[in-house]
PDB file of N, CA and C in Angstrom:
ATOM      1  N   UNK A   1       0.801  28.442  12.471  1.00 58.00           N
ATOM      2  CA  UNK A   1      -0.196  27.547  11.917  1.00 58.00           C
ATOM      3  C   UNK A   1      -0.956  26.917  13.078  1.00 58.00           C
ATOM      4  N   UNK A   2      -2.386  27.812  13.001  1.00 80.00           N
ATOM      5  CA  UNK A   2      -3.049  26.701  14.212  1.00 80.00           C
ATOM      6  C   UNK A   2      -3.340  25.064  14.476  1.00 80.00           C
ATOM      7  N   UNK A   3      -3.882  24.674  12.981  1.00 84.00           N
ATOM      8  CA  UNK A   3      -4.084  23.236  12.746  1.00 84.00           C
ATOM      9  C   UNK A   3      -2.553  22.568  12.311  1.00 84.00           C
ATOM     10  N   UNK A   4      -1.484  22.673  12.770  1.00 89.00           N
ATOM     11  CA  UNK A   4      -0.547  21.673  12.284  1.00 89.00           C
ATOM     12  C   UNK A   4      -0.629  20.283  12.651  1.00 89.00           C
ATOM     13  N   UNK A   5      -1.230  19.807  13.842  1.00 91.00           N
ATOM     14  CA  UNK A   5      -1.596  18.480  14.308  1.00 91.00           C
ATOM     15  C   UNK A   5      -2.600  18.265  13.386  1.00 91.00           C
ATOM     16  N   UNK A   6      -3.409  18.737  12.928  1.00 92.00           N
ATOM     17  CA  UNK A   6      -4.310  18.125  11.753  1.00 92.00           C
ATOM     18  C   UNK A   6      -3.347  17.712  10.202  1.00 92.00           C
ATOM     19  N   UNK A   7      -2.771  18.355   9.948  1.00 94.00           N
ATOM     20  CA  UNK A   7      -1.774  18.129   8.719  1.00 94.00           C
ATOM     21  C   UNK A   7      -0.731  16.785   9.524  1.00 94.00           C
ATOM     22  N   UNK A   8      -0.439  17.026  10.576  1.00 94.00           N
ATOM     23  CA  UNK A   8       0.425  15.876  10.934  1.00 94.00           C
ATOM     24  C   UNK A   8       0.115  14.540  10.959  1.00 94.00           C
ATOM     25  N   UNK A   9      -1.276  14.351  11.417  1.00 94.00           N
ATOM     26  CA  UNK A   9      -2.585  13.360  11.705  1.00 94.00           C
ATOM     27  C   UNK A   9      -2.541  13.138  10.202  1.00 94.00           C
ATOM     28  N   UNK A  10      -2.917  13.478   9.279  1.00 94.00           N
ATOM     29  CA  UNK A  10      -3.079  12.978   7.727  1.00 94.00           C
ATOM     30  C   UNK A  10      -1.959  12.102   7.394  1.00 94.00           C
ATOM     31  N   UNK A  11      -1.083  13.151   7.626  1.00 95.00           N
ATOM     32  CA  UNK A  11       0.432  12.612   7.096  1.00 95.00           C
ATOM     33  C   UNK A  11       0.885  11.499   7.912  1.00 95.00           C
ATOM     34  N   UNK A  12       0.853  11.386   9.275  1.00 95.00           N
ATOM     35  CA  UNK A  12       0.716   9.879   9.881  1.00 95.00           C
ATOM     36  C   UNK A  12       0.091   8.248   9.050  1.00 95.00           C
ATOM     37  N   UNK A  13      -1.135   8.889   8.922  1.00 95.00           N
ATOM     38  CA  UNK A  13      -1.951   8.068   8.932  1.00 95.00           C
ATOM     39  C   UNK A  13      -2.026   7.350   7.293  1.00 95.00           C
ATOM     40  N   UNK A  14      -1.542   8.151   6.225  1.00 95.00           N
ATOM     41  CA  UNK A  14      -1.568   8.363   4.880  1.00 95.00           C
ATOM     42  C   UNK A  14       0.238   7.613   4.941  1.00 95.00           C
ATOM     43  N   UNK A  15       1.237   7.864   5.801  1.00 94.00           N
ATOM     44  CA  UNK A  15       2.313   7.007   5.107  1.00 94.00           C
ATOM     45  C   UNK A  15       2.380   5.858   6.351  1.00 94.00           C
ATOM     46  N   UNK A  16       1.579   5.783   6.840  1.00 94.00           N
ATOM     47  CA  UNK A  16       1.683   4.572   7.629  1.00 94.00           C
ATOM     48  C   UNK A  16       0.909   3.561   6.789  1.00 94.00           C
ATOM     49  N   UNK A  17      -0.571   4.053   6.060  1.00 93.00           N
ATOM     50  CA  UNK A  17      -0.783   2.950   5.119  1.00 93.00           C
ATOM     51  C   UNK A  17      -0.018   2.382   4.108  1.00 93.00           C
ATOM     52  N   UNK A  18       0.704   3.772   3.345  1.00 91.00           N
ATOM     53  CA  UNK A  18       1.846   3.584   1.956  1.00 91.00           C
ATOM     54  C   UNK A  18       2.523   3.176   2.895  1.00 91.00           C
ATOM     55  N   UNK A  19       3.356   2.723   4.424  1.00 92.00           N
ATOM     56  CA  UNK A  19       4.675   1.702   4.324  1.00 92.00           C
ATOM     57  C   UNK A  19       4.063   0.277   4.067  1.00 92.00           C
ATOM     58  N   UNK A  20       2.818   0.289   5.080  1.00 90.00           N
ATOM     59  CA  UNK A  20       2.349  -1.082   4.422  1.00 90.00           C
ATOM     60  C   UNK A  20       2.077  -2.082   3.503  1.00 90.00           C
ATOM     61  N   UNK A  21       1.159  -0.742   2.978  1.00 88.00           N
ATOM     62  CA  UNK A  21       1.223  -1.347   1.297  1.00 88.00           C
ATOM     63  C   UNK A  21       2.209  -1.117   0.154  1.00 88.00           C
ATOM     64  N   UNK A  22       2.864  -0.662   0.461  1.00 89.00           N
ATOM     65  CA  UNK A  22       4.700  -1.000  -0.389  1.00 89.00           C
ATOM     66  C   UNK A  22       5.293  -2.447   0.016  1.00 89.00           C
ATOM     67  N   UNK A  23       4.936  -2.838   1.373  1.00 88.00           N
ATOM     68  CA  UNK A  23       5.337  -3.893   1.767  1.00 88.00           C
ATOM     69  C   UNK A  23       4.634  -4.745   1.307  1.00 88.00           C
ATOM     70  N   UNK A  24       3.394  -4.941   0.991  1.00 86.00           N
ATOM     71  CA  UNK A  24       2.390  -5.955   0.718  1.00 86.00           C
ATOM     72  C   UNK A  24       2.682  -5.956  -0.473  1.00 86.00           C
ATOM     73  N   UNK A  25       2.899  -4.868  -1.349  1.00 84.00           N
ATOM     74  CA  UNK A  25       2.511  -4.768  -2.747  1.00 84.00           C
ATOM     75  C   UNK A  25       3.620  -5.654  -3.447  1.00 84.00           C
ATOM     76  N   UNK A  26       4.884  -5.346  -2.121  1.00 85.00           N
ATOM     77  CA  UNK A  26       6.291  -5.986  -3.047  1.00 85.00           C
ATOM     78  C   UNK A  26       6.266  -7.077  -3.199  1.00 85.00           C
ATOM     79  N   UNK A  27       5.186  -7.663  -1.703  1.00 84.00           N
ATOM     80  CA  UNK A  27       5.407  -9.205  -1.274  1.00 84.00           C
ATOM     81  C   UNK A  27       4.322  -9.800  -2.381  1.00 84.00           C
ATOM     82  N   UNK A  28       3.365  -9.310  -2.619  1.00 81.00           N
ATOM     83  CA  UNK A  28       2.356  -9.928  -4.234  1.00 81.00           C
ATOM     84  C   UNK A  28       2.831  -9.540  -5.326  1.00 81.00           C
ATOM     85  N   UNK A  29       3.523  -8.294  -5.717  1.00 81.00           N
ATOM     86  CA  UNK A  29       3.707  -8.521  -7.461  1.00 81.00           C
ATOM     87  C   UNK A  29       5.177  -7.690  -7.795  1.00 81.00           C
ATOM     88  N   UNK A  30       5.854  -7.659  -6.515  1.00 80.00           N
ATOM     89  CA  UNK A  30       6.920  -6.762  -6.431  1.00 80.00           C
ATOM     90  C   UNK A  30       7.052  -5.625  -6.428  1.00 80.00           C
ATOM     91  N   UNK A  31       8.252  -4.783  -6.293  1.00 78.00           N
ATOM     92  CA  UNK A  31       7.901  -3.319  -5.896  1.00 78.00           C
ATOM     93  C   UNK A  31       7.715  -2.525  -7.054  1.00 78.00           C
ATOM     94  N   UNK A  32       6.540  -1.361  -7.221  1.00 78.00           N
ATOM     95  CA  UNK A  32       6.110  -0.754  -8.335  1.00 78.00           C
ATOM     96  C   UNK A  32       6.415   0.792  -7.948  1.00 78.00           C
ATOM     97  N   UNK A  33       6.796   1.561  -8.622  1.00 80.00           N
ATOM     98  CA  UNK A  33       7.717   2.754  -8.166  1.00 80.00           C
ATOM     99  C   UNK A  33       6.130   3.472  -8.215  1.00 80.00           C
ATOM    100  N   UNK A  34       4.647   3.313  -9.017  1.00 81.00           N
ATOM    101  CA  UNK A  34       4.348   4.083  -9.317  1.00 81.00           C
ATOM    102  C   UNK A  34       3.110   4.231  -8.268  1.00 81.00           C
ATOM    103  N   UNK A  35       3.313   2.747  -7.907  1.00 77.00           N
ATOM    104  CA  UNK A  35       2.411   2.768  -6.762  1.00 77.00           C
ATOM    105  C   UNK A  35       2.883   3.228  -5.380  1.00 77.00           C
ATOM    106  N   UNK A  36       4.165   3.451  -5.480  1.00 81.00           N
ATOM    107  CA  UNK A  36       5.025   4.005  -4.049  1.00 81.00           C
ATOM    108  C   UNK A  36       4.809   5.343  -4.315  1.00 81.00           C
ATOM    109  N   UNK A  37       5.073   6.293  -5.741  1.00 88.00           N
ATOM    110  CA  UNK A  37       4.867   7.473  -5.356  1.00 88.00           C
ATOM    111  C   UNK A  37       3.234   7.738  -5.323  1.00 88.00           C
ATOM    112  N   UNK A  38       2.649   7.003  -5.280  1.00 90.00           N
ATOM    113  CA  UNK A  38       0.925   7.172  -5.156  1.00 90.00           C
ATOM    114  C   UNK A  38       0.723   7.679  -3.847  1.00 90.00           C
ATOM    115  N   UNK A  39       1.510   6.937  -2.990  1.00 91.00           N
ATOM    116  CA  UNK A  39       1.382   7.306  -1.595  1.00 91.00           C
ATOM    117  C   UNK A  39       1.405   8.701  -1.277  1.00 91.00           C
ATOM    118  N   UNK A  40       2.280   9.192  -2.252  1.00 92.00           N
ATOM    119  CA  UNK A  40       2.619  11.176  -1.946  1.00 92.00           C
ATOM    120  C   UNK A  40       1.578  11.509  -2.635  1.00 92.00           C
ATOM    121  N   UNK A  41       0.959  11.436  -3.736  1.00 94.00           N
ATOM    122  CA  UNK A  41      -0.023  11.586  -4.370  1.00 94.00           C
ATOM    123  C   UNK A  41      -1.157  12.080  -3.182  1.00 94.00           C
ATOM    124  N   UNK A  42      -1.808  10.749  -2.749  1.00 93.00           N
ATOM    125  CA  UNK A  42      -2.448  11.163  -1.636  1.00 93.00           C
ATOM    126  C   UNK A  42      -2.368  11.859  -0.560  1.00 93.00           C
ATOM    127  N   UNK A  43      -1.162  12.252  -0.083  1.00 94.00           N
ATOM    128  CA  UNK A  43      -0.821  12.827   0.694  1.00 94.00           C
ATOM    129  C   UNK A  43      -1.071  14.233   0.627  1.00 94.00           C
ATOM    130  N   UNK A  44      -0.556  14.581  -0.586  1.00 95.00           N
ATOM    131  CA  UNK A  44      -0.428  15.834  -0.932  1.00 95.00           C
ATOM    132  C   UNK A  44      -2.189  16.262  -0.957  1.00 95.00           C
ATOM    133  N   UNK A  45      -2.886  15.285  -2.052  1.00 95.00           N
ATOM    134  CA  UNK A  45      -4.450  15.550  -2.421  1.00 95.00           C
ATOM    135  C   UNK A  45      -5.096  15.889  -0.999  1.00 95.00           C
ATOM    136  N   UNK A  46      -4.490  15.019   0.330  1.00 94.00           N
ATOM    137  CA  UNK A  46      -5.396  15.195   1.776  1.00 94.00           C
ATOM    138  C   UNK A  46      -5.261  16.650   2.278  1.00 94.00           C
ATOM    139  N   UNK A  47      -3.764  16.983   1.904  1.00 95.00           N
ATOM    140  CA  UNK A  47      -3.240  17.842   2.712  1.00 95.00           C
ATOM    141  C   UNK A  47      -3.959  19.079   1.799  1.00 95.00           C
ATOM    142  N   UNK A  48      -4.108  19.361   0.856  1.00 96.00           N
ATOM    143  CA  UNK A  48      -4.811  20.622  -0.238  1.00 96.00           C
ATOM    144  C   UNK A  48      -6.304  20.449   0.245  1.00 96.00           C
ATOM    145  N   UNK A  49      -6.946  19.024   0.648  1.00 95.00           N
ATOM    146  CA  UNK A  49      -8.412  19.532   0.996  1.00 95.00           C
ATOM    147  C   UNK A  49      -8.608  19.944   2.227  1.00 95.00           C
ATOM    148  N   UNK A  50      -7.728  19.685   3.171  1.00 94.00           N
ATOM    149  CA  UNK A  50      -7.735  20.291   4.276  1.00 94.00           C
ATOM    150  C   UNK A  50      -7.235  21.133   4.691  1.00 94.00           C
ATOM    151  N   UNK A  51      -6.197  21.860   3.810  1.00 93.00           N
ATOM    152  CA  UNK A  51      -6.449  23.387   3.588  1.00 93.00           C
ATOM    153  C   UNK A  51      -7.374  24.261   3.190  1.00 93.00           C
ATOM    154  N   UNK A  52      -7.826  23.478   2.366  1.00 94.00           N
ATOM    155  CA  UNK A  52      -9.445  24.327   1.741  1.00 94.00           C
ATOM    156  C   UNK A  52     -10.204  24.422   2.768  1.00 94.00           C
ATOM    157  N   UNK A  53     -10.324  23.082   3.231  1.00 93.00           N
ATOM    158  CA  UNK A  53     -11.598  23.369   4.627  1.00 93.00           C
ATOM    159  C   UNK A  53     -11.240  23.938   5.895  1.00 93.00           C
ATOM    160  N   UNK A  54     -10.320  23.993   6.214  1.00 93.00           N
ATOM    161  CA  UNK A  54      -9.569  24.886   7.177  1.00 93.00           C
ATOM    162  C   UNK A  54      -9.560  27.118   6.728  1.00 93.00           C
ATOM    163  N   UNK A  55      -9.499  26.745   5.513  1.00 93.00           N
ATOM    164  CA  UNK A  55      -9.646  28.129   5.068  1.00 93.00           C
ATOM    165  C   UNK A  55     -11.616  28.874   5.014  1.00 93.00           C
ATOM    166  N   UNK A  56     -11.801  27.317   4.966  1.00 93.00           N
ATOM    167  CA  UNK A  56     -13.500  27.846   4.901  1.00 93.00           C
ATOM    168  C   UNK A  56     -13.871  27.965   6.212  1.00 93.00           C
ATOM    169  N   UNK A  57     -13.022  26.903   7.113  1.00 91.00           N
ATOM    170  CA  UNK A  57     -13.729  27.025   8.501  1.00 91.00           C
ATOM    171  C   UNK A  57     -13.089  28.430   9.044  1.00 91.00           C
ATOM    172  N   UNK A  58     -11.998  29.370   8.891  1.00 90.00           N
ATOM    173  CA  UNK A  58     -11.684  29.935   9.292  1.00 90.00           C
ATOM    174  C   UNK A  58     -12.273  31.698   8.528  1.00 90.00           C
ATOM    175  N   UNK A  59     -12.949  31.497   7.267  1.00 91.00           N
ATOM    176  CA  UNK A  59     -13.759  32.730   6.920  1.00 91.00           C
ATOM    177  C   UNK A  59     -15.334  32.703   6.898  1.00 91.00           C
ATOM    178  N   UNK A  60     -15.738  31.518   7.353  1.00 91.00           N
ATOM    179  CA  UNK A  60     -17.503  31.861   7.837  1.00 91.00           C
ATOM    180  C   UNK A  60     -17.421  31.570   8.959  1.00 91.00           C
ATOM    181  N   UNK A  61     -18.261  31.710  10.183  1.00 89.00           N
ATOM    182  CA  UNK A  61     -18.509  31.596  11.040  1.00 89.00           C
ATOM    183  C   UNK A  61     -19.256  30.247  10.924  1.00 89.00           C
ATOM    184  N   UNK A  62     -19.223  29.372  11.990  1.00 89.00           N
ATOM    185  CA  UNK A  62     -20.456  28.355  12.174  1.00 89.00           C
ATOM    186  C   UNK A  62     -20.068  27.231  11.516  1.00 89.00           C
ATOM    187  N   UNK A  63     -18.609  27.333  10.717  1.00 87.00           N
ATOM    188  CA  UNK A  63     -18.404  26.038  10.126  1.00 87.00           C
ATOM    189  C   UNK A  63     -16.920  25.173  10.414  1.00 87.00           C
ATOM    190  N   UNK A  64     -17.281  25.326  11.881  1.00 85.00           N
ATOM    191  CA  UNK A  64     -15.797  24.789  12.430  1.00 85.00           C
ATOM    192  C   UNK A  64     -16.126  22.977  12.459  1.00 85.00           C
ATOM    193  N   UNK A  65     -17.153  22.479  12.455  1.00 89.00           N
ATOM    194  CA  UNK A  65     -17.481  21.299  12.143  1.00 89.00           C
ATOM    195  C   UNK A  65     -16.844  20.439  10.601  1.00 89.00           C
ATOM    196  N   UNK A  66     -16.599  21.281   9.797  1.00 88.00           N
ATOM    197  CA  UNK A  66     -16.564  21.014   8.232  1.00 88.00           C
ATOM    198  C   UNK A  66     -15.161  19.842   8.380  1.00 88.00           C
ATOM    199  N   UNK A  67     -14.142  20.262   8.822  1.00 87.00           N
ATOM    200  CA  UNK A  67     -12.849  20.022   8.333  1.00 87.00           C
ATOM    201  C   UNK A  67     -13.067  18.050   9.162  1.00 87.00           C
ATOM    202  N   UNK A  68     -13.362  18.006  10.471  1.00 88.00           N
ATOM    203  CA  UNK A  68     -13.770  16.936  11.036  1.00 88.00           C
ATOM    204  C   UNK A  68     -14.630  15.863  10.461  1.00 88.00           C
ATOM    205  N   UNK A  69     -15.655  16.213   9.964  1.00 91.00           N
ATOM    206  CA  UNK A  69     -16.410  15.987   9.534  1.00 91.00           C
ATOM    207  C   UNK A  69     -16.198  15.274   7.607  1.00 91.00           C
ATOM    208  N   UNK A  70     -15.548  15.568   7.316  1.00 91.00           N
ATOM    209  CA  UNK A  70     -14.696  15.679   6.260  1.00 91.00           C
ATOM    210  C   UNK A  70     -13.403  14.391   6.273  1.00 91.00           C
ATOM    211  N   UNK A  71     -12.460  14.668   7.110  1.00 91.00           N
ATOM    212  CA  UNK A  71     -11.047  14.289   7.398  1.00 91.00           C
ATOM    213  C   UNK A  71     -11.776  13.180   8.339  1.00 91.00           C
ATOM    214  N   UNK A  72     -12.210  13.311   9.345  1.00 91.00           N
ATOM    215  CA  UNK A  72     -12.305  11.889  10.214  1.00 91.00           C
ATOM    216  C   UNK A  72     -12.387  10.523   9.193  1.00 91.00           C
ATOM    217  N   UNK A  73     -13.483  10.680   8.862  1.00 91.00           N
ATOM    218  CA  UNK A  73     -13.913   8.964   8.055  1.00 91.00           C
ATOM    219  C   UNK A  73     -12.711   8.915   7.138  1.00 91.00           C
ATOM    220  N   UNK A  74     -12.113   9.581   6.520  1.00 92.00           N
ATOM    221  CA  UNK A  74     -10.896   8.976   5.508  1.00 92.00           C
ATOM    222  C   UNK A  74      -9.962   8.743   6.747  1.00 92.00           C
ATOM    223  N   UNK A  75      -9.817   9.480   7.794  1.00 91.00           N
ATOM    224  CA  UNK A  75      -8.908   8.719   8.535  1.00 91.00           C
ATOM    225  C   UNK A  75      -8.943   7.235   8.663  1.00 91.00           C
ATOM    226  N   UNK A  76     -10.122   7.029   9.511  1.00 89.00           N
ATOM    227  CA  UNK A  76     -10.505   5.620   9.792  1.00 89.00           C
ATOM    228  C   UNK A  76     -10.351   4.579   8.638  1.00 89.00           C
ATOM    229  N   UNK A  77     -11.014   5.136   7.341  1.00 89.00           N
ATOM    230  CA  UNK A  77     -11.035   4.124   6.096  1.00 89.00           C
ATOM    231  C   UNK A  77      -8.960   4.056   5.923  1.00 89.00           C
ATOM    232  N   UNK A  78      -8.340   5.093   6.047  1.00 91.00           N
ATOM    233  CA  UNK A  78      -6.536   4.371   5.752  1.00 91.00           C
ATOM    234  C   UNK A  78      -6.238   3.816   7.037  1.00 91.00           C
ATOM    235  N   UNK A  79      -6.820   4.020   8.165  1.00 90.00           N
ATOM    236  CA  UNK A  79      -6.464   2.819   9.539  1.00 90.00           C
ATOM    237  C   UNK A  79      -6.886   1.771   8.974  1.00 90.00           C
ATOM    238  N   UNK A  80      -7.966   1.413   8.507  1.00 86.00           N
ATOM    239  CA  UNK A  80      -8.646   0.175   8.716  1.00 86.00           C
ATOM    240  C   UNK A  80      -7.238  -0.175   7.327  1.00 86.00           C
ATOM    241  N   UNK A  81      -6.891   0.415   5.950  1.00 87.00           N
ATOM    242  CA  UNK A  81      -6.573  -0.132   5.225  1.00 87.00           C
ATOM    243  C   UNK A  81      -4.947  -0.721   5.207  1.00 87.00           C
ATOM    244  N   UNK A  82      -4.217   0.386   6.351  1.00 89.00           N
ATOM    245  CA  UNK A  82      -2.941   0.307   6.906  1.00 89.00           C
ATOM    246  C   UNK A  82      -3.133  -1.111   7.579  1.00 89.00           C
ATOM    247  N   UNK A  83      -4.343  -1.340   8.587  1.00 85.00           N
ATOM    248  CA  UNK A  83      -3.817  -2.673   9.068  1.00 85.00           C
ATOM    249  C   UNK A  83      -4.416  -3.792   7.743  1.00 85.00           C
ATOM    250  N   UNK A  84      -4.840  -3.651   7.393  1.00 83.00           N
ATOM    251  CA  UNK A  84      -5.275  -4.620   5.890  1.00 83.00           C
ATOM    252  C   UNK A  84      -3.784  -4.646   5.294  1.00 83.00           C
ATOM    253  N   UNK A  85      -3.083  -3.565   5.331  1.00 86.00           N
ATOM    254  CA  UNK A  85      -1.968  -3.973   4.356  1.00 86.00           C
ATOM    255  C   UNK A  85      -0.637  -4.568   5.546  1.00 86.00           C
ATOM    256  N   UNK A  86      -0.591  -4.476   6.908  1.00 86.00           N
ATOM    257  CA  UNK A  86       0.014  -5.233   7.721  1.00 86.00           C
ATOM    258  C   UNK A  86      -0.040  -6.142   8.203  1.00 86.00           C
ATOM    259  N   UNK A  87      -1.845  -6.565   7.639  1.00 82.00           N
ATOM    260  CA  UNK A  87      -1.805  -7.788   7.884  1.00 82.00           C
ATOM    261  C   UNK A  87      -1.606  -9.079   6.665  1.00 82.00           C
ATOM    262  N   UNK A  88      -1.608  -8.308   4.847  1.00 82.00           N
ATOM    263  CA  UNK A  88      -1.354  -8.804   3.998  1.00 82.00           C
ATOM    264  C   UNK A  88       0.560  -9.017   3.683  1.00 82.00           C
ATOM    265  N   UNK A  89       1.196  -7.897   4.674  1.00 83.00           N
ATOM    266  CA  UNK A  89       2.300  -8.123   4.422  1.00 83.00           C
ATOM    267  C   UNK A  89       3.238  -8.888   5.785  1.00 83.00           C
ATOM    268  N   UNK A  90       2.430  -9.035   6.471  1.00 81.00           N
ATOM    269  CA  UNK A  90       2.818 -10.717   7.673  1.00 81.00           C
ATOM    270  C   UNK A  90       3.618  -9.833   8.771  1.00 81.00           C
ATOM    271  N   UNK A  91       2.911  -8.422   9.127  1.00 82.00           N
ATOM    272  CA  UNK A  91       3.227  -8.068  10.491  1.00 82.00           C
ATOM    273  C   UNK A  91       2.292  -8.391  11.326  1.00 82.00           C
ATOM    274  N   UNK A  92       1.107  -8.513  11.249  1.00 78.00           N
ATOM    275  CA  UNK A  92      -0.110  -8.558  12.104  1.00 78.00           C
ATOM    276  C   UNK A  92      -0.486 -10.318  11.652  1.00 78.00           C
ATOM    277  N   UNK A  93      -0.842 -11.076  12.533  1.00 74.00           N
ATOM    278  CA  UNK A  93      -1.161 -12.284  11.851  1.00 74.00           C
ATOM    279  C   UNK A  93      -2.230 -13.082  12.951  1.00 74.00           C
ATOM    280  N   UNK A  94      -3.162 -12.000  13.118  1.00 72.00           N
ATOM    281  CA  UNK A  94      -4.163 -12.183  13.944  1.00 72.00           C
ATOM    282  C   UNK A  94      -5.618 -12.850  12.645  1.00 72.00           C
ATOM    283  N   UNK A  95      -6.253 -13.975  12.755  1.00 80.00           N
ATOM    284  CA  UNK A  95      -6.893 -14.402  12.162  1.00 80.00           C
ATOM    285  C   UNK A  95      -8.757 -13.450  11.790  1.00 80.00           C
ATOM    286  N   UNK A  96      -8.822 -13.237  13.308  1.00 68.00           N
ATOM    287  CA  UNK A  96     -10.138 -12.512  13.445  1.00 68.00           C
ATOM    288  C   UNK A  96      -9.916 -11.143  12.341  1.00 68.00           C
ATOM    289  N   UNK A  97      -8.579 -10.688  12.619  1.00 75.00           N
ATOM    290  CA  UNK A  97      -8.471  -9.318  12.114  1.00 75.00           C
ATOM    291  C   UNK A  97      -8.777  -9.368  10.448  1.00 75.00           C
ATOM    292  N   UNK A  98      -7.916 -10.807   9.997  1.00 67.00           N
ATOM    293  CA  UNK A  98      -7.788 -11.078   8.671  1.00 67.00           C
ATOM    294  C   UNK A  98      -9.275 -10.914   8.455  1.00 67.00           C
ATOM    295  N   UNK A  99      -9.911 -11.646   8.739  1.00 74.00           N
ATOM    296  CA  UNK A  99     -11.462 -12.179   9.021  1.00 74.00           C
ATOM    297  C   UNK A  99     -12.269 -10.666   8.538  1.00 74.00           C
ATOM    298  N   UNK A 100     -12.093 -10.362   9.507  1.00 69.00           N
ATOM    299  CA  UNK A 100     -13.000  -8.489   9.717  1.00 69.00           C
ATOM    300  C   UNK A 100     -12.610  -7.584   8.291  1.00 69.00           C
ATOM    301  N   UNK A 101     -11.235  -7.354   8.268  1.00 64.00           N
ATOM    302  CA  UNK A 101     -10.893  -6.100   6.902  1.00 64.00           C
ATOM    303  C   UNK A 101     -10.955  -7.179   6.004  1.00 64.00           C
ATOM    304  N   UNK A 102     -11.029  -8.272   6.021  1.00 71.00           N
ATOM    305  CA  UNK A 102     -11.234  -8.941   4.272  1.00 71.00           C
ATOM    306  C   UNK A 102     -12.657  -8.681   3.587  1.00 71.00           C
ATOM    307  N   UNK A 103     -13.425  -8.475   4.650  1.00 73.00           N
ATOM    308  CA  UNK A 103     -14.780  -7.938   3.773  1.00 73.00           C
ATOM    309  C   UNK A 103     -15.229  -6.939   3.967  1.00 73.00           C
ATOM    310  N   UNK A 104     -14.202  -5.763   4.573  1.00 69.00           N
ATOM    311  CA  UNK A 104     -14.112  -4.715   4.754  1.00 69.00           C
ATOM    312  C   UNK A 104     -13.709  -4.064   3.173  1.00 69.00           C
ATOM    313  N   UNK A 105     -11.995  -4.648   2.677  1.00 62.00           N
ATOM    314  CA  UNK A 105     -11.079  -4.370   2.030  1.00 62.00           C
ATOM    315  C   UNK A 105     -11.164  -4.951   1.094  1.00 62.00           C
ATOM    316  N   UNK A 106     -12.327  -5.694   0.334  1.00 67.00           N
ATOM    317  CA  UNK A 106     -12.003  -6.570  -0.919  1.00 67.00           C
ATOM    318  C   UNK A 106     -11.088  -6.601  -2.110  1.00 67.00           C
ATOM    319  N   UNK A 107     -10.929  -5.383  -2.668  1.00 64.00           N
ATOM    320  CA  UNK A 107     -10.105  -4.935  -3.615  1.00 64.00           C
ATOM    321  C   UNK A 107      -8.585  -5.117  -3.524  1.00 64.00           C
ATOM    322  N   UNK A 108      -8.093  -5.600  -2.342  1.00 64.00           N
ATOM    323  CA  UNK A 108      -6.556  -5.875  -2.112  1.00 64.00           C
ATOM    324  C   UNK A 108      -6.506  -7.347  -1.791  1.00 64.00           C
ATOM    325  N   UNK A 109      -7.170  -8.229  -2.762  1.00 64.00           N
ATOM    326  CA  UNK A 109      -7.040  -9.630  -2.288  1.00 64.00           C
ATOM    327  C   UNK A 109      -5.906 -10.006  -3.245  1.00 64.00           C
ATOM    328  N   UNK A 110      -5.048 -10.932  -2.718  1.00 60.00           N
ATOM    329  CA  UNK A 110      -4.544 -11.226  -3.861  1.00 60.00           C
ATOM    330  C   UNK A 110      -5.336 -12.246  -4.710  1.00 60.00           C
ATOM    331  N   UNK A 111      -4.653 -11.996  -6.254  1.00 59.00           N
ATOM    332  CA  UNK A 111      -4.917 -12.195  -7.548  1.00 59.00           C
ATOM    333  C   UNK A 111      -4.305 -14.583  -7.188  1.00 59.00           C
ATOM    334  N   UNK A 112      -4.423 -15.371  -7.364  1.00 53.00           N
ATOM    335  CA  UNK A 112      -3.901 -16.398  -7.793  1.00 53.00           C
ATOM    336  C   UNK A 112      -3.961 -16.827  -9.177  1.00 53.00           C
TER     337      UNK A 112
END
């Protein structure tokens, strides 16, 4: 398998957000089994499109750009959301950071 660091890179980056947000999720409404296996959910969904695009980049010519192009920005969007959920679950407790992904991340505020 040429791209296995690309499948590894997903899978990094995809359960490093799900440990977070299992942690956050438990610490706002307790632990939800269905939102823990969501995490594989995605995992699996990243890992099937980047087989697809790996299979396309590897039967046309000229489209070795696709899979990058593709996979980068969801990388960045579960970094940015991994530290959103480390910093909702009180590993990171840097204020600026809170500051920056809160109007980055709106949708994970908690509820009062």
């Amino acid at each position: 398998m040429d791209n296995a660091e690309q499948f590894l890179s997903v899978a990094c980056v995809v359960l490093l957000d799900g440990f977070f947000g299992v942690i956050a999720g438990f610490k706002r409404e307790g632990f939800k089994t269905f939102k823990a296996i969501k995490v594989l959910r995605t995992l699996v969904l990243w890992w099937v499109i980047l087989g697809v695009l790996l299979s396309i980049e590897k039967s046309f010519a000229g489209t070795s750009w696709l899979s990058e192009t593709v996979i980068v920005p969801f990388l960045v969007f579960q970094v940015i959301s991994a530290l959103k959920n480390a910093s909702l679950s009180g590993y990171i407790k840097t204020d600026l950071l809170t500051k920056i992904l809160k109007k980055i991340d709106q949708h994970k505020e908690t509820k009062k």
